[in-house]
mmCIF file of C-alpha atoms in Angstrom:
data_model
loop_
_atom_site.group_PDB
_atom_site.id
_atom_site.type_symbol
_atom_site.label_atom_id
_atom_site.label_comp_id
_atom_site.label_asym_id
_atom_site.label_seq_id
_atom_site.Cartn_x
_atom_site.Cartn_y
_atom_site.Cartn_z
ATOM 1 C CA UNK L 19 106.510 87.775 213.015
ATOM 2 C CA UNK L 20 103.714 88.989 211.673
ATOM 3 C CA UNK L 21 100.257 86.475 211.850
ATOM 4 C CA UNK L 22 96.993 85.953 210.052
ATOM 5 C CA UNK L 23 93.453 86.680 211.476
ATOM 6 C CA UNK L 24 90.485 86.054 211.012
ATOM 7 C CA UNK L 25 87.725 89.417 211.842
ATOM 8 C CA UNK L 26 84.097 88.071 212.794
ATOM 9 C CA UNK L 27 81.723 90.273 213.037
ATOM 10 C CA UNK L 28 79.353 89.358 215.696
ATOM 11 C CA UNK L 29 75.557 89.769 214.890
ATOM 12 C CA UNK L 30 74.627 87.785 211.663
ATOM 13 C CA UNK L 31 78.063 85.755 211.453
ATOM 14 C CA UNK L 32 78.797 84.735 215.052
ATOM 15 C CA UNK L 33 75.159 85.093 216.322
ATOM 16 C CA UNK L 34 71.376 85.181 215.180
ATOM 17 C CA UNK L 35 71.067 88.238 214.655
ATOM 18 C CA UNK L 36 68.139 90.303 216.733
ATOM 19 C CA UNK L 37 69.367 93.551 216.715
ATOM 20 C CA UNK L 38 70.277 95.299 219.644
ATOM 21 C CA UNK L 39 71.363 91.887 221.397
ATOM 22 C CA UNK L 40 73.462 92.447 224.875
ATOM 23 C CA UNK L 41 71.540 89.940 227.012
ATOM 24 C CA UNK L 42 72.981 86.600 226.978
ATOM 25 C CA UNK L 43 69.252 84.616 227.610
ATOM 26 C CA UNK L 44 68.847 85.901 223.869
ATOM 27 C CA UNK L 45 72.116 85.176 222.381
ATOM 28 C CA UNK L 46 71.911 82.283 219.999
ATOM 29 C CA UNK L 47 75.070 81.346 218.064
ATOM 30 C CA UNK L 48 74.646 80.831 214.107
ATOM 31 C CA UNK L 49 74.883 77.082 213.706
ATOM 32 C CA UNK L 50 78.722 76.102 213.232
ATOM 33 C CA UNK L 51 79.658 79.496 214.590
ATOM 34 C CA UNK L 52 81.926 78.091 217.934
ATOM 35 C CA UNK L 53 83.461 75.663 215.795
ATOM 36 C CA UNK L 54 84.572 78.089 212.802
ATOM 37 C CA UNK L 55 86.293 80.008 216.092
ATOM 38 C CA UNK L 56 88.094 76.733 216.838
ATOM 39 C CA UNK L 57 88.928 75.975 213.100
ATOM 40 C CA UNK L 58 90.293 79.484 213.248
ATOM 41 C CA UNK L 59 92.162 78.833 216.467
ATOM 42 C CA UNK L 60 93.586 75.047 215.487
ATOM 43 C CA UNK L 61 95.256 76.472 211.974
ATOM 44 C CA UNK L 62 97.349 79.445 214.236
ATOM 45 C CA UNK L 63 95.457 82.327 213.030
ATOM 46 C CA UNK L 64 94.724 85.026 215.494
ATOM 47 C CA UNK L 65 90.895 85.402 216.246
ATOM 48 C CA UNK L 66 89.037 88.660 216.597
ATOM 49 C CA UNK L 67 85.243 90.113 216.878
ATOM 50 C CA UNK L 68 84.998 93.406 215.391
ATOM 51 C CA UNK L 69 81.265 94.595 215.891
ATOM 52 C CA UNK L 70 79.316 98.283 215.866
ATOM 53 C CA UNK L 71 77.113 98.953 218.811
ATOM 54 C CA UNK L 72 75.270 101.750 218.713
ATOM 55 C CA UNK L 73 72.400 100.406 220.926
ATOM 56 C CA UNK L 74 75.145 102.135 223.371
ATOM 57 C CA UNK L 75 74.899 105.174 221.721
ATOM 58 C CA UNK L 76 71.150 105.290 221.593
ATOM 59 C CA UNK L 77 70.989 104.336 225.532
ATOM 60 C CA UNK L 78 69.454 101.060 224.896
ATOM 61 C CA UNK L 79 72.305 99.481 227.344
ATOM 62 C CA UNK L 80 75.680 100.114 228.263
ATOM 63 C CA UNK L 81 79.232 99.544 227.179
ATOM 64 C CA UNK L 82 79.718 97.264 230.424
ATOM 65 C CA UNK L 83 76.780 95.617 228.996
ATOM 66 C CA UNK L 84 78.306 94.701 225.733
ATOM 67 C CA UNK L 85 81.760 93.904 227.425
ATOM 68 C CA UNK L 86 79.833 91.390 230.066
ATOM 69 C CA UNK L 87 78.344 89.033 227.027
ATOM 70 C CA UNK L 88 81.849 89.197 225.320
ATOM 71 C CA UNK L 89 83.162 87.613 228.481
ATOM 72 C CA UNK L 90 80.046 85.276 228.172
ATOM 73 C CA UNK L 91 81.068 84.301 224.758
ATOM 74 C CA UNK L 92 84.621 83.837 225.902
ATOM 75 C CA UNK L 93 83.922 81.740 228.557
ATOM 76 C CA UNK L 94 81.183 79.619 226.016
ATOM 77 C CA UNK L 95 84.243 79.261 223.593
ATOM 78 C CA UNK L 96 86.567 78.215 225.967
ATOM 79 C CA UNK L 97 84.292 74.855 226.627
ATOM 80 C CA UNK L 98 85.190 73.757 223.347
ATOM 81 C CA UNK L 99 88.372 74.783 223.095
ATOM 82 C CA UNK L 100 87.936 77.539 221.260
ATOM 83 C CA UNK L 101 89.431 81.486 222.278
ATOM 84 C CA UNK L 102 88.862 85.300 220.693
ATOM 85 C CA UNK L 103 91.976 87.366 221.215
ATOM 86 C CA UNK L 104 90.496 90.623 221.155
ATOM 87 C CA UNK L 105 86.927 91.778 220.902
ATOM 88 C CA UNK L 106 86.408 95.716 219.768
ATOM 89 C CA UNK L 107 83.247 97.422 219.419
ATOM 90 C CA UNK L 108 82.077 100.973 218.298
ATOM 91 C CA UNK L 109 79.520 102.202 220.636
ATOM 92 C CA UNK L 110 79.721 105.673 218.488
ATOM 93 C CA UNK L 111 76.407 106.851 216.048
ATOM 94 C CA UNK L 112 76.390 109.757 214.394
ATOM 95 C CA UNK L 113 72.810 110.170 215.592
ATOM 96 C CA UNK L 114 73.240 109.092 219.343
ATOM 97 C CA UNK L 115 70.852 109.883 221.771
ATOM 98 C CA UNK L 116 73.676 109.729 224.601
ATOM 99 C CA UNK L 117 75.893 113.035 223.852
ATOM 100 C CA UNK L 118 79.342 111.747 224.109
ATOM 101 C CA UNK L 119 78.618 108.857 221.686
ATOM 102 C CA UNK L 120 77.179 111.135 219.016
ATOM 103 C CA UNK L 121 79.682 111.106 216.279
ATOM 104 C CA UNK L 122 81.228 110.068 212.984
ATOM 105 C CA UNK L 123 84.210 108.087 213.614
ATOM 106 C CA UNK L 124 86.810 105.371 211.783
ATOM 107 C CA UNK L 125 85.871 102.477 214.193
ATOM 108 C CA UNK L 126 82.064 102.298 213.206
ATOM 109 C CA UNK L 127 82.123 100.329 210.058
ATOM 110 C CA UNK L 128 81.778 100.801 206.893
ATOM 111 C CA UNK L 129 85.307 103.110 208.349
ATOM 112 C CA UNK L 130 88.260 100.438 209.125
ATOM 113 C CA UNK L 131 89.494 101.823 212.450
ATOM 114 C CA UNK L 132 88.568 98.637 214.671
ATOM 115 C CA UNK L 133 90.389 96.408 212.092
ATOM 116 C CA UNK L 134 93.309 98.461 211.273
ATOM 117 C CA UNK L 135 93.845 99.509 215.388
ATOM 118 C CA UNK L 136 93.839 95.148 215.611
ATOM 119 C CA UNK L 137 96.132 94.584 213.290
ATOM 120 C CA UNK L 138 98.611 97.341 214.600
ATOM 121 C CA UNK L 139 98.172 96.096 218.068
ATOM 122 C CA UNK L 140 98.947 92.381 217.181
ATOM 123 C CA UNK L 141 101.279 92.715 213.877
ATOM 124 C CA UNK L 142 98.789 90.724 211.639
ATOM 125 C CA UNK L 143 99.521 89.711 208.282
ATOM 126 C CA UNK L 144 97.150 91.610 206.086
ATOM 127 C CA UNK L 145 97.884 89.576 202.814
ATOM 128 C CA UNK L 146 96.233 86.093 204.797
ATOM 129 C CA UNK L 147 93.814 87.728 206.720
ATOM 130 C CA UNK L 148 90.095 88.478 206.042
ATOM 131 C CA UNK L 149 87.195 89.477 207.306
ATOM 132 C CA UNK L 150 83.687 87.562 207.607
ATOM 133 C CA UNK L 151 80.612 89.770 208.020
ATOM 134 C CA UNK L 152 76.608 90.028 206.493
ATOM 135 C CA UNK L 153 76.435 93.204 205.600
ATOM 136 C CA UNK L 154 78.344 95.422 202.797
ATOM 137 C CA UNK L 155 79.505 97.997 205.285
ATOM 138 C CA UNK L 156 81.693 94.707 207.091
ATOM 139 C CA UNK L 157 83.330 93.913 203.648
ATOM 140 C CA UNK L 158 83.803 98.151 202.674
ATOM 141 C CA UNK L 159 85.692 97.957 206.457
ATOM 142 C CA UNK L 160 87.748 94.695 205.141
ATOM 143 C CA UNK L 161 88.540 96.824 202.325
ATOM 144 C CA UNK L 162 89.355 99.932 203.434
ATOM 145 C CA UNK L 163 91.774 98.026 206.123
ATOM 146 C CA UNK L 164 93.561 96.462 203.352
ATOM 147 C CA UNK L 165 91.713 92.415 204.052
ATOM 148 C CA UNK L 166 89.681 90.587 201.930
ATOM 149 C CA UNK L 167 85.997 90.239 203.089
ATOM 150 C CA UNK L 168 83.570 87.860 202.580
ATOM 151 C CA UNK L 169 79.376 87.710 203.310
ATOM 152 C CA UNK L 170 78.294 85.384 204.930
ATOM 153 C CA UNK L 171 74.602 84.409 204.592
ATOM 154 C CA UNK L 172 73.858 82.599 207.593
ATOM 155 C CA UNK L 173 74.274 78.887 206.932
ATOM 156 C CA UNK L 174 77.169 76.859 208.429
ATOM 157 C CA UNK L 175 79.876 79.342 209.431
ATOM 158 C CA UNK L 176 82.060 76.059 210.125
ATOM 159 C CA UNK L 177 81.716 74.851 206.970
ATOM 160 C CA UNK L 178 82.453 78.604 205.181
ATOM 161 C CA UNK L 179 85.643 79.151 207.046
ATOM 162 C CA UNK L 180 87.049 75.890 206.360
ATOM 163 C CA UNK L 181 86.528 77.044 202.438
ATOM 164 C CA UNK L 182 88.016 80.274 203.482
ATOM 165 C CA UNK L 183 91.014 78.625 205.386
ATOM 166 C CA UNK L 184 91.854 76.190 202.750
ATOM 167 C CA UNK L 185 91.890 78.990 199.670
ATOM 168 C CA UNK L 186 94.236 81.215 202.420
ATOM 169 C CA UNK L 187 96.697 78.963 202.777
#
């Protein structure tokens, strides 16, 4: 049986976002941003972060950098409750400093490869699922995946996925 999700992108939806954040003594969440994870997690839809990293590809830090604050972030959610059931990230960049991460591929949004490998990997039900991300190139991945996306501008993330949730159902 096939499920809905919700895709968060990470910096600008899920956290303030700094750019090139992989430290977790800068990682702020967006206000309401644990609790839209929970709302998320309380109506049965499958939860995922779907985020591009180049700061991997331009050696600013590592990919076991990036997967170390996703465990943080688990382990933050879990105190309320709340759970992710897959993070992916791109560490690719057409532009990379680091050799074998210099390249054009699907997974680095605006291309839909992170969402579309998801929702192979856990049967999700495109028709209720969307995405939530700031930027156009989140929304042109929703769309090329075959999801609605929506832009979020940074206020209470709770408060815009209950909107989302409600309209969904």
């Amino acid at each position: 049986m096939n499920r809905p999700a919700v895709f968060f992108d990470r910096d600008g939806v899920l956290n303030e976002d700094i750019g090139y954040l992989y430290e977790r003594t800068k990682f702020r969440w967006t206000p309401g941003a644990r609790e839209a994870v929970k709302a998320v997690n309380d109506v049965g839809y499958l939860a995922f972060v779907v985020t591009n990293q180049s700061g991997v590809a331009r050696g600013l830090y590592k990919e076991a950098d990036v997967r170390d604050l996703h465990a943080w972030m688990a382990e933050e959610l879990a105190k309320i409750g709340a759970h992710i059931d897959a993070f992916e990230y791109c560490p690719h960049h057409p532009e990379a400093t680091i050799e074998p991460y210099r390249r054009s591929c699907t997974c680095r949004k605006p291309g839909p490869g992170m969402i579309t490998n998801l929702m192979k990997r856990f049967q999700v039900d495109p028709v209720r699922s969307f995405l939530i991300g700031d930027k156009l190139s989140d929304v042109e991945a929703a769309a090329g995946a075959g999801i609605r996306g929506y832009l979020f501008e940074g206020s209470d993330l709770q408060q815009f996925i209950k909107n989302r949730l409600s309209r969904a159902e």
